[in-house]
Amino acid sequence: MGEEVIISNKQVILKHYVSGYPKESDMELKNSTIKLNVPEGSNVVILKNLYLSCDPYMRGRMKKTEGSYIDSFTPGSPITGFGVAKVLESGDSNFQKGDLVWGMTGWEEYSIVTPTQNNLFKINDKDVPLSYYTGILGMPRMTAYGETVFVSAASRAVGQLVGQFAKMLGCYVVGSAGSKEKVDLLKSKFEFDEAFNYKEEHDLDAALKRYFPDGIDIYFENVGGKMLDAVLLNMKLHGRIVACGMISQYNLEQTEGVHNLFYLISKRIRMEGFIIFDYFHLYSKYLEMIIPKIKAGNVVYVEDVVEGLENAPTALVGLFSGHNIGKQVVMVSSE
Amino acid sequence: MGEEVIISNKQVILKHYVSGYPKESDMELKNSTIKLNVPEGSNVVILKNLYLSCDPYMRGRMKKTEGSYIDSFTPGSPITGFGVAKVLESGDSNFQKGDLVWGMTGWEEYSIVTPTQNNLFKINDKDVPLSYYTGILGMPRMTAYGETVFVSAASRAVGQLVGQFAKMLGCYVVGSAGSKEKVDLLKSKFEFDEAFNYKEEHDLDAALKRYFPDGIDIYFENVGGKMLDAVLLNMKLHGRIVACGMISQYNLEQTEGVHNLFYLISKRIRMEGFIIFDYFHLYSKYLEMIIPKIKAGNVVYVEDVVEGLENAPTALVGLFSGHNIGKQVVMVSSE
């Protein structure tokens, strides 16, 4: 495999398990080195990381969890997550030097990954921004492929697409978000029918009644807590709740209790959680559907791209105060 | 329609809306009178009540509710609920004098009911105890027609049948109940695989792990609150929660919060509420299935029958302290 190449590799390390809101100081930048060769007989792939995805689910990996759908991060090691990368060397015949890929990688300049069926995907269509493969063309966005009506955290990575897909399906779509700027974005750019700033609503129940005088058929749940309680009061009979995330709860040591669950019974509501991993088999169909729409401008996708691995901790922390507008991405390198 | 007949009619009146646990003093016995004639041109049915059903859902009707699946009781009027009765006079051609019926009636000796499609059913098979039509052959029990694994409130009207049906389907079935006597009943009479007294478990999570080391596939939810939180910790991936009732919450002014809902997402759990009213179209099929099993002794059904309308308030109140063993019924008259 040629000459041994060792180069410097900047990494973002999780220092320790986190309680409460994560802070930049929970992470540190470390200058490490990496050998850019595939050992004889190994099937690893050596990646140069280009874009990294910041996602709320990563909060769960910052604490010690058991039996979760995904492992905790390892304190002292780099954070891992979805990203876009270029293949530098490959011991796996499915990937060649020069390929662009997206999948599970490290928060570092270079990563060594052992490909499995579900952790690394070759990028074939390069005619769209590469960063999109951390978002609309990558992991979290396949989750939006379905119908909805009320969407919380609606300007974020998932919410913005849920709303647009629901509109394509002919739904009346209302979104909530945490600032005037985001609410304006929902209405002007993503073409939601209505949107409101939940921080300015003292009574979420009253806000929902204003926009849904006849009730909500479908709630796409991204936030949990008080919003879920208010939504339960406003669901229609036989309504459906798609449980995708509960970001309002991730940083609380003791989660808020949800008090209105009896409405699941009295209104015969179905509430079901899902994780994108269960739907990877639909990914190629999803790409067939979405790429032409992106190219034709029928789907709008807003990213908040921060440049430089050194800014990755701030970007990740900012997710939980709603600092980002649209999908939060870190550009490690543009090529 | 012959001579006018006016006779005395003892009634159980709800005095006022109830907060907290209902007390006998929230109800009062009243001596009223009733005219036992169907007015000309009216389609009402005049019933002599035989058995009345005490059900936890009735607690919800003791408070002022809006948009619930069933109306509140009217303070100053008799309580209403499911019961078994004999037809004394009928203005509806579907019912004849002398027919036995079950359906929605009043907590009184005689009631006047306007039949609709879903409130009054003729009893054809009289070869089983008539009181069964308040339970296993009546309203709440159709809900049990399905598979389950963990059943809370398992010795009660619904739970005892859920467990037996789940056993017929070849499930491993564990139930919880609130006394040693009930736990013994679950194991000896209803043939649950295991049962435990939740009041003696300081750690419900640990108790569930003891009986379900590999997790719970199906939870039949009758109690809510802390039990639901413990169950969420122990559900398997893609588990299902059938939400039938939440009796632990009905008497609380502020319900307990449920804290572990994020497991709906991480374990992709489906939780769905249902109300028996949606399944009335299956009732005749259910009877075909269940009556032969009762006659053959393949299904056991335990009732707690109190005699006398004057004891109805105590029977109803006792539901919420778990006083009853099996389905609580009030016998107003044996014929």
Short mmCIF file of N, CA and C in Angstrom, two decimals, chain A residues 68-69 228 238 243-246 250 254-259 261-262 264-266 268-275 277-278, chain B residues 68-69 228 238 243-246 250 254-259 261-262 264-266 268-275 277-278:
data_model
loop_
_atom_site.label_atom_id
_atom_site.label_comp_id
_atom_site.label_asym_id
_atom_site.label_seq_id
_atom_site.Cartn_x
_atom_site.Cartn_y
_atom_site.Cartn_z
N SER A 68 -29.84 2.46 24.86
CA SER A 68 -30.38 3.44 23.93
C SER A 68 -30.18 2.90 22.52
N TYR A 69 -30.74 3.61 21.55
CA TYR A 69 -30.63 3.16 20.17
C TYR A 69 -29.25 3.45 19.60
N LEU A 228 -45.90 19.35 24.06
CA LEU A 228 -46.66 18.10 23.88
C LEU A 228 -47.95 18.15 24.70
N HIS A 238 -58.74 10.43 16.92
CA HIS A 238 -57.96 9.56 16.03
C HIS A 238 -56.78 10.29 15.40
N ALA A 243 -43.49 10.90 16.74
CA ALA A 243 -42.51 11.35 17.73
C ALA A 243 -41.10 11.18 17.17
N CYS A 244 -40.50 12.30 16.86
CA CYS A 244 -39.18 12.32 16.21
C CYS A 244 -38.10 12.78 17.18
N GLY A 245 -38.44 13.73 18.05
CA GLY A 245 -37.46 14.25 19.00
C GLY A 245 -38.15 15.00 20.12
N MET A 246 -37.41 15.26 21.20
CA MET A 246 -37.95 16.01 22.33
C MET A 246 -36.87 16.96 22.85
N TYR A 250 -33.72 17.45 26.54
CA TYR A 250 -32.44 16.74 26.50
C TYR A 250 -31.44 17.23 27.52
N GLN A 254 -33.85 16.17 35.30
CA GLN A 254 -35.16 15.52 35.50
C GLN A 254 -36.08 16.09 34.44
N THR A 255 -36.59 15.24 33.58
CA THR A 255 -37.44 15.76 32.51
C THR A 255 -38.73 16.32 33.10
N GLU A 256 -39.33 17.27 32.36
CA GLU A 256 -40.66 17.74 32.73
C GLU A 256 -41.63 16.58 32.61
N GLY A 257 -42.58 16.51 33.48
CA GLY A 257 -43.60 15.47 33.32
C GLY A 257 -44.61 15.89 32.27
N VAL A 258 -45.14 14.91 31.56
CA VAL A 258 -46.21 15.17 30.61
C VAL A 258 -47.51 14.74 31.27
N HIS A 259 -48.46 15.66 31.35
CA HIS A 259 -49.63 15.46 32.21
C HIS A 259 -50.90 15.06 31.47
N LEU A 261 -51.58 12.80 29.08
CA LEU A 261 -51.58 11.57 28.29
C LEU A 261 -52.93 10.87 28.23
N PHE A 262 -53.82 11.17 29.17
CA PHE A 262 -55.12 10.49 29.12
C PHE A 262 -55.85 10.79 27.80
N LEU A 264 -54.67 10.50 25.02
CA LEU A 264 -54.37 9.43 24.07
C LEU A 264 -55.54 8.45 24.04
N ILE A 265 -56.12 8.22 25.21
CA ILE A 265 -57.25 7.29 25.29
C ILE A 265 -58.53 7.96 24.83
N SER A 266 -58.86 9.10 25.44
CA SER A 266 -60.18 9.68 25.15
C SER A 266 -60.31 10.09 23.69
N ARG A 268 -58.42 8.57 21.29
CA ARG A 268 -57.90 7.43 20.50
C ARG A 268 -56.73 7.85 19.63
N ILE A 269 -55.77 8.51 20.25
CA ILE A 269 -54.62 9.01 19.50
C ILE A 269 -53.57 7.92 19.38
N ARG A 270 -52.94 7.84 18.23
CA ARG A 270 -51.77 6.99 18.08
C ARG A 270 -50.53 7.87 18.15
N MET A 271 -49.63 7.49 19.05
CA MET A 271 -48.35 8.21 19.16
C MET A 271 -47.26 7.19 18.95
N GLU A 272 -46.40 7.45 17.99
CA GLU A 272 -45.40 6.43 17.67
C GLU A 272 -44.06 7.09 17.43
N GLY A 273 -43.04 6.53 18.05
CA GLY A 273 -41.70 7.03 17.86
C GLY A 273 -41.03 6.32 16.70
N PHE A 274 -40.06 6.99 16.11
CA PHE A 274 -39.31 6.31 15.06
C PHE A 274 -37.90 6.85 15.03
N ILE A 275 -37.05 6.05 14.47
CA ILE A 275 -35.63 6.39 14.32
C ILE A 275 -35.28 6.10 12.87
N PHE A 277 -32.81 5.04 11.39
CA PHE A 277 -32.08 3.80 11.08
C PHE A 277 -33.00 2.71 10.54
N ASP A 278 -34.25 2.75 10.97
CA ASP A 278 -35.18 1.70 10.53
C ASP A 278 -35.63 1.87 9.08
N SER B 68 -64.70 15.60 25.86
CA SER B 68 -64.32 14.23 26.17
C SER B 68 -65.14 13.29 25.30
N TYR B 69 -64.84 12.02 25.36
CA TYR B 69 -65.54 11.07 24.51
C TYR B 69 -66.92 10.75 25.08
N LEU B 228 -46.59 3.52 34.27
CA LEU B 228 -46.25 3.77 32.86
C LEU B 228 -44.78 4.15 32.72
N HIS B 238 -39.69 -1.52 19.37
CA HIS B 238 -40.92 -1.72 18.59
C HIS B 238 -42.06 -2.30 19.43
N ALA B 243 -53.41 1.62 25.28
CA ALA B 243 -53.82 2.51 26.37
C ALA B 243 -55.33 2.43 26.54
N CYS B 244 -55.73 1.78 27.62
CA CYS B 244 -57.15 1.52 27.89
C CYS B 244 -57.66 2.38 29.04
N GLY B 245 -56.82 2.64 30.02
CA GLY B 245 -57.23 3.44 31.16
C GLY B 245 -56.02 3.90 31.95
N MET B 246 -56.24 4.88 32.84
CA MET B 246 -55.15 5.39 33.69
C MET B 246 -55.71 5.65 35.08
N TYR B 250 -57.08 9.35 37.95
CA TYR B 250 -58.41 9.92 37.80
C TYR B 250 -58.84 10.82 38.96
N GLN B 254 -54.06 17.44 39.89
CA GLN B 254 -52.96 17.61 38.95
C GLN B 254 -52.38 16.23 38.74
N THR B 255 -52.44 15.74 37.51
CA THR B 255 -51.94 14.39 37.27
C THR B 255 -50.43 14.34 37.50
N GLU B 256 -49.96 13.14 37.83
CA GLU B 256 -48.51 12.93 37.88
C GLU B 256 -47.95 13.14 36.49
N GLY B 257 -46.79 13.71 36.40
CA GLY B 257 -46.17 13.80 35.08
C GLY B 257 -45.55 12.47 34.70
N VAL B 258 -45.57 12.17 33.41
CA VAL B 258 -44.87 10.98 32.90
C VAL B 258 -43.56 11.45 32.29
N HIS B 259 -42.47 10.89 32.78
CA HIS B 259 -41.16 11.44 32.48
C HIS B 259 -40.37 10.69 31.41
N LEU B 261 -41.15 9.51 28.37
CA LEU B 261 -41.74 9.40 27.03
C LEU B 261 -40.71 9.35 25.92
N PHE B 262 -39.49 9.82 26.19
CA PHE B 262 -38.50 9.78 25.12
C PHE B 262 -38.25 8.34 24.64
N LEU B 264 -40.41 6.34 23.83
CA LEU B 264 -41.26 6.10 22.66
C LEU B 264 -40.45 6.24 21.39
N ILE B 265 -39.55 7.21 21.40
CA ILE B 265 -38.72 7.45 20.21
C ILE B 265 -37.58 6.44 20.15
N SER B 266 -36.79 6.37 21.22
CA SER B 266 -35.57 5.57 21.14
C SER B 266 -35.89 4.10 20.92
N ARG B 268 -38.83 3.16 19.46
CA ARG B 268 -39.84 3.12 18.37
C ARG B 268 -41.12 2.45 18.85
N ILE B 269 -41.60 2.89 19.99
CA ILE B 269 -42.80 2.29 20.57
C ILE B 269 -44.05 2.93 19.98
N ARG B 270 -45.05 2.11 19.74
CA ARG B 270 -46.36 2.64 19.38
C ARG B 270 -47.25 2.59 20.61
N MET B 271 -47.83 3.74 20.95
CA MET B 271 -48.76 3.82 22.07
C MET B 271 -50.07 4.35 21.51
N GLU B 272 -51.13 3.61 21.70
CA GLU B 272 -52.39 4.03 21.08
C GLU B 272 -53.53 3.83 22.05
N GLY B 273 -54.34 4.86 22.15
CA GLY B 273 -55.51 4.78 23.00
C GLY B 273 -56.70 4.26 22.22
N PHE B 274 -57.64 3.66 22.94
CA PHE B 274 -58.86 3.24 22.26
C PHE B 274 -60.02 3.29 23.22
N ILE B 275 -61.18 3.35 22.66
CA ILE B 275 -62.43 3.40 23.41
C ILE B 275 -63.34 2.36 22.78
N PHE B 277 -66.35 2.16 22.27
CA PHE B 277 -67.41 2.62 21.35
C PHE B 277 -67.04 2.44 19.88
N ASP B 278 -65.74 2.49 19.60
CA ASP B 278 -65.31 2.37 18.20
C ASP B 278 -65.40 0.94 17.68
#
